[in-house]
Amino acid sequence: MENVTLNVSGMSCGHCVKAVEGSVGALQGVKKVAVKLDKGQVDVEFDANVVSLNTIKETIDDQGYDVK
């Protein structure tokens, strides 16, 4: 398992948290996802043999948020 913290801009409310956690959490290979709204960060624990970091970033981007 790999752990990564992504800096994500545009998240401002509970809906944002649910959108990101729900979409990323639904990806096969993602074990855990947690949004730190106050810091603009998303912590993800995932199996790199199943899902790529790029796919995770694209999933967040598809929800309308910018991954740095």
Tab-separated table of N, CA, C and O in Angstrom:
chain	number	residue	atom	x	y	z
A	1	MET	N	0.835	-1.195	0.000
A	1	MET	CA	0.000	0.000	0.000
A	1	MET	C	0.876	1.254	0.000
A	1	MET	O	1.908	1.291	0.652
A	2	GLU	N	0.432	2.227	-0.732
A	2	GLU	CA	1.111	3.517	-0.754
A	2	GLU	C	0.215	4.561	-0.118
A	2	GLU	O	-1.009	4.461	-0.177
A	3	ASN	N	0.848	5.552	0.507
A	3	ASN	CA	0.124	6.676	1.087
A	3	ASN	C	0.601	7.945	0.413
A	3	ASN	O	1.810	8.135	0.226
A	4	VAL	N	-0.341	8.804	0.069
A	4	VAL	CA	0.012	10.072	-0.561
A	4	VAL	C	-0.924	11.155	-0.035
A	4	VAL	O	-2.083	10.886	0.282
A	5	THR	N	-0.381	12.369	0.086
A	5	THR	CA	-1.193	13.529	0.440
A	5	THR	C	-1.173	14.471	-0.757
A	5	THR	O	-0.106	14.915	-1.186
A	6	LEU	N	-2.356	14.731	-1.295
A	6	LEU	CA	-2.492	15.603	-2.456
A	6	LEU	C	-3.000	16.969	-2.022
A	6	LEU	O	-3.891	17.056	-1.165
A	7	ASN	N	-2.454	18.014	-2.602
A	7	ASN	CA	-2.964	19.362	-2.374
A	7	ASN	C	-4.049	19.619	-3.406
A	7	ASN	O	-3.803	19.509	-4.607
A	8	VAL	N	-5.245	19.949	-2.917
A	8	VAL	CA	-6.405	20.114	-3.797
A	8	VAL	C	-7.057	21.458	-3.499
A	8	VAL	O	-7.381	21.757	-2.348
A	9	SER	N	-7.244	22.265	-4.524
A	9	SER	CA	-7.900	23.557	-4.336
A	9	SER	C	-9.326	23.503	-4.844
A	9	SER	O	-9.658	22.696	-5.716
A	10	GLY	N	-10.174	24.340	-4.266
A	10	GLY	CA	-11.564	24.432	-4.691
A	10	GLY	C	-12.540	23.753	-3.748
A	10	GLY	O	-13.750	23.900	-3.904
A	11	MET	N	-12.042	23.020	-2.767
A	11	MET	CA	-12.934	22.360	-1.802
A	11	MET	C	-13.270	23.351	-0.697
A	11	MET	O	-12.368	23.968	-0.125
A	12	SER	N	-14.569	23.498	-0.407
A	12	SER	CA	-14.937	24.506	0.584
A	12	SER	C	-16.042	24.088	1.549
A	12	SER	O	-16.370	24.842	2.458
A	13	CYS	N	-16.622	22.900	1.347
A	13	CYS	CA	-17.768	22.543	2.185
A	13	CYS	C	-17.915	21.033	2.327
A	13	CYS	O	-17.141	20.269	1.741
A	14	GLY	N	-18.905	20.632	3.079
A	14	GLY	CA	-19.172	19.217	3.293
A	14	GLY	C	-19.504	18.482	2.012
A	14	GLY	O	-19.155	17.312	1.858
A	15	HIS	N	-20.178	19.144	1.097
A	15	HIS	CA	-20.486	18.516	-0.189
A	15	HIS	C	-19.195	18.178	-0.929
A	15	HIS	O	-19.088	17.117	-1.548
A	16	CYS	N	-18.224	19.083	-0.871
A	16	CYS	CA	-16.928	18.848	-1.523
A	16	CYS	C	-16.257	17.612	-0.939
A	16	CYS	O	-15.715	16.789	-1.667
A	17	VAL	N	-16.301	17.500	0.384
A	17	VAL	CA	-15.703	16.351	1.066
A	17	VAL	C	-16.361	15.060	0.594
A	17	VAL	O	-15.690	14.091	0.235
A	18	LYS	N	-17.696	15.050	0.567
A	18	LYS	CA	-18.426	13.847	0.146
A	18	LYS	C	-18.142	13.510	-1.314
A	18	LYS	O	-18.010	12.341	-1.674
A	19	ALA	N	-18.052	14.522	-2.170
A	19	ALA	CA	-17.802	14.292	-3.594
A	19	ALA	C	-16.432	13.651	-3.804
A	19	ALA	O	-16.296	12.674	-4.550
A	20	VAL	N	-15.423	14.189	-3.140
A	20	VAL	CA	-14.059	13.667	-3.316
A	20	VAL	C	-13.917	12.303	-2.647
A	20	VAL	O	-13.426	11.348	-3.258
A	21	GLU	N	-14.338	12.202	-1.389
A	21	GLU	CA	-14.193	10.929	-0.687
A	21	GLU	C	-15.008	9.826	-1.363
A	21	GLU	O	-14.560	8.687	-1.460
A	22	GLY	N	-16.198	10.164	-1.856
A	22	GLY	CA	-17.041	9.167	-2.505
A	22	GLY	C	-16.482	8.689	-3.826
A	22	GLY	O	-16.447	7.487	-4.099
A	23	SER	N	-16.012	9.620	-4.647
A	23	SER	CA	-15.511	9.242	-5.969
A	23	SER	C	-14.172	8.512	-5.885
A	23	SER	O	-13.965	7.499	-6.544
A	24	VAL	N	-13.271	9.018	-5.071
A	24	VAL	CA	-11.963	8.368	-4.935
A	24	VAL	C	-12.110	7.043	-4.183
A	24	VAL	O	-11.511	6.037	-4.546
A	25	GLY	N	-12.939	7.038	-3.165
A	25	GLY	CA	-13.153	5.818	-2.385
A	25	GLY	C	-13.776	4.696	-3.188
A	25	GLY	O	-13.621	3.523	-2.852
A	26	ALA	N	-14.479	5.039	-4.265
A	26	ALA	CA	-15.123	4.032	-5.110
A	26	ALA	C	-14.153	3.367	-6.075
A	26	ALA	O	-14.481	2.343	-6.671
A	27	LEU	N	-12.961	3.930	-6.226
A	27	LEU	CA	-11.980	3.353	-7.137
A	27	LEU	C	-11.443	2.039	-6.570
A	27	LEU	O	-11.119	1.957	-5.383
A	28	GLN	N	-11.365	1.033	-7.435
A	28	GLN	CA	-10.803	-0.244	-7.013
A	28	GLN	C	-9.325	-0.034	-6.680
A	28	GLN	O	-8.595	0.609	-7.428
A	29	GLY	N	-8.896	-0.529	-5.533
A	29	GLY	CA	-7.511	-0.384	-5.106
A	29	GLY	C	-7.301	0.702	-4.077
A	29	GLY	O	-6.250	0.779	-3.454
A	30	VAL	N	-8.305	1.562	-3.889
A	30	VAL	CA	-8.207	2.606	-2.860
A	30	VAL	C	-8.727	2.028	-1.551
A	30	VAL	O	-9.861	1.572	-1.464
A	31	LYS	N	-7.858	2.030	-0.538
A	31	LYS	CA	-8.240	1.478	0.757
A	31	LYS	C	-8.862	2.542	1.650
A	31	LYS	O	-9.819	2.293	2.354
A	32	LYS	N	-8.272	3.752	1.626
A	32	LYS	CA	-8.746	4.799	2.516
A	32	LYS	C	-8.550	6.156	1.867
A	32	LYS	O	-7.546	6.383	1.193
A	33	VAL	N	-9.509	7.044	2.065
A	33	VAL	CA	-9.384	8.422	1.576
A	33	VAL	C	-9.967	9.343	2.639
A	33	VAL	O	-11.021	9.069	3.194
A	34	ALA	N	-9.244	10.426	2.927
A	34	ALA	CA	-9.691	11.385	3.935
A	34	ALA	C	-9.363	12.796	3.468
A	34	ALA	O	-8.218	13.103	3.147
A	35	VAL	N	-10.392	13.641	3.438
A	35	VAL	CA	-10.218	15.040	3.046
A	35	VAL	C	-9.955	15.871	4.294
A	35	VAL	O	-10.663	15.757	5.287
A	36	LYS	N	-8.918	16.694	4.233
A	36	LYS	CA	-8.638	17.685	5.279
A	36	LYS	C	-9.050	19.030	4.686
A	36	LYS	O	-8.249	19.705	4.032
A	37	LEU	N	-10.301	19.377	4.881
A	37	LEU	CA	-10.872	20.568	4.254
A	37	LEU	C	-10.116	21.836	4.646
A	37	LEU	O	-9.844	22.693	3.804
A	38	ASP	N	-9.758	21.953	5.929
A	38	ASP	CA	-9.083	23.163	6.414
A	38	ASP	C	-7.692	23.354	5.801
A	38	ASP	O	-7.211	24.477	5.669
A	39	LYS	N	-7.059	22.271	5.390
A	39	LYS	CA	-5.715	22.352	4.803
A	39	LYS	C	-5.733	22.236	3.282
A	39	LYS	O	-4.712	22.415	2.637
A	40	GLY	N	-6.896	21.905	2.712
A	40	GLY	CA	-6.974	21.715	1.266
A	40	GLY	C	-6.179	20.508	0.812
A	40	GLY	O	-5.519	20.542	-0.224
A	41	GLN	N	-6.260	19.439	1.609
A	41	GLN	CA	-5.494	18.240	1.300
A	41	GLN	C	-6.383	17.006	1.292
A	41	GLN	O	-7.413	16.969	1.958
A	42	VAL	N	-5.937	16.014	0.522
A	42	VAL	CA	-6.618	14.717	0.476
A	42	VAL	C	-5.565	13.638	0.718
A	42	VAL	O	-4.586	13.559	-0.022
A	43	ASP	N	-5.762	12.857	1.779
A	43	ASP	CA	-4.890	11.721	2.070
A	43	ASP	C	-5.496	10.483	1.436
A	43	ASP	O	-6.683	10.212	1.618
A	44	VAL	N	-4.677	9.735	0.699
A	44	VAL	CA	-5.159	8.531	0.034
A	44	VAL	C	-4.210	7.375	0.323
A	44	VAL	O	-2.996	7.528	0.189
A	45	GLU	N	-4.774	6.245	0.729
A	45	GLU	CA	-4.017	5.007	0.862
A	45	GLU	C	-4.518	4.084	-0.239
A	45	GLU	O	-5.721	3.833	-0.332
A	46	PHE	N	-3.596	3.608	-1.083
A	46	PHE	CA	-4.020	2.839	-2.249
A	46	PHE	C	-2.977	1.799	-2.639
A	46	PHE	O	-1.814	1.889	-2.263
A	47	ASP	N	-3.422	0.821	-3.411
A	47	ASP	CA	-2.561	-0.223	-3.949
A	47	ASP	C	-2.162	0.185	-5.363
A	47	ASP	O	-2.989	0.177	-6.275
A	48	ALA	N	-0.902	0.552	-5.545
A	48	ALA	CA	-0.422	1.044	-6.838
A	48	ALA	C	-0.441	-0.041	-7.911
A	48	ALA	O	-0.345	0.262	-9.104
A	49	ASN	N	-0.572	-1.296	-7.517
A	49	ASN	CA	-0.680	-2.375	-8.495
A	49	ASN	C	-2.082	-2.464	-9.085
A	49	ASN	O	-2.287	-3.130	-10.096
A	50	VAL	N	-3.039	-1.793	-8.444
A	50	VAL	CA	-4.434	-1.846	-8.882
A	50	VAL	C	-4.886	-0.519	-9.492
A	50	VAL	O	-5.598	-0.491	-10.493
A	51	VAL	N	-4.485	0.584	-8.890
A	51	VAL	CA	-4.912	1.907	-9.364
A	51	VAL	C	-3.709	2.848	-9.342
A	51	VAL	O	-2.894	2.803	-8.416
A	52	SER	N	-3.600	3.686	-10.360
A	52	SER	CA	-2.456	4.608	-10.437
A	52	SER	C	-2.774	5.924	-9.740
A	52	SER	O	-3.936	6.316	-9.607
A	53	LEU	N	-1.719	6.601	-9.318
A	53	LEU	CA	-1.880	7.918	-8.714
A	53	LEU	C	-2.510	8.876	-9.722
A	53	LEU	O	-3.339	9.704	-9.370
A	54	ASN	N	-2.161	8.729	-10.976
A	54	ASN	CA	-2.723	9.585	-12.020
A	54	ASN	C	-4.244	9.403	-12.124
A	54	ASN	O	-4.976	10.378	-12.296
A	55	THR	N	-4.709	8.174	-11.996
A	55	THR	CA	-6.152	7.909	-12.031
A	55	THR	C	-6.847	8.581	-10.853
A	55	THR	O	-7.934	9.152	-10.997
A	56	ILE	N	-6.227	8.537	-9.685
A	56	ILE	CA	-6.785	9.190	-8.498
A	56	ILE	C	-6.872	10.695	-8.725
A	56	ILE	O	-7.903	11.318	-8.454
A	57	LYS	N	-5.801	11.278	-9.249
A	57	LYS	CA	-5.795	12.718	-9.525
A	57	LYS	C	-6.870	13.087	-10.545
A	57	LYS	O	-7.571	14.095	-10.390
A	58	GLU	N	-6.999	12.277	-11.602
A	58	GLU	CA	-8.017	12.548	-12.629
A	58	GLU	C	-9.427	12.453	-12.042
A	58	GLU	O	-10.312	13.223	-12.431
A	59	THR	N	-9.636	11.532	-11.130
A	59	THR	CA	-10.947	11.375	-10.502
A	59	THR	C	-11.300	12.612	-9.688
A	59	THR	O	-12.440	13.083	-9.733
A	60	ILE	N	-10.343	13.153	-8.968
A	60	ILE	CA	-10.575	14.391	-8.203
A	60	ILE	C	-10.835	15.544	-9.166
A	60	ILE	O	-11.757	16.346	-8.962
A	61	ASP	N	-10.054	15.626	-10.219
A	61	ASP	CA	-10.219	16.666	-11.237
A	61	ASP	C	-11.607	16.584	-11.876
A	61	ASP	O	-12.250	17.611	-12.113
A	62	ASP	N	-12.081	15.377	-12.125
A	62	ASP	CA	-13.403	15.175	-12.730
A	62	ASP	C	-14.525	15.674	-11.819
A	62	ASP	O	-15.621	15.978	-12.311
A	63	GLN	N	-14.262	15.774	-10.525
A	63	GLN	CA	-15.255	16.302	-9.586
A	63	GLN	C	-15.252	17.824	-9.557
A	63	GLN	O	-16.067	18.440	-8.898
A	64	GLY	N	-14.314	18.439	-10.277
A	64	GLY	CA	-14.267	19.896	-10.396
A	64	GLY	C	-13.253	20.570	-9.508
A	64	GLY	O	-13.311	21.789	-9.320
A	65	TYR	N	-12.296	19.813	-8.981
A	65	TYR	CA	-11.286	20.388	-8.099
A	65	TYR	C	-9.912	20.290	-8.748
A	65	TYR	O	-9.658	19.401	-9.556
A	66	ASP	N	-9.038	21.203	-8.380
A	66	ASP	CA	-7.700	21.253	-8.971
A	66	ASP	C	-6.696	20.553	-8.064
A	66	ASP	O	-6.532	20.942	-6.914
A	67	VAL	N	-6.027	19.550	-8.613
A	67	VAL	CA	-4.987	18.827	-7.884
A	67	VAL	C	-3.647	19.447	-8.240
A	67	VAL	O	-3.320	19.578	-9.411
A	68	LYS	N	-2.888	19.814	-7.227
A	68	LYS	CA	-1.588	20.443	-7.481
A	68	LYS	C	-0.490	19.430	-7.372
A	68	LYS	O	-0.544	18.484	-6.660
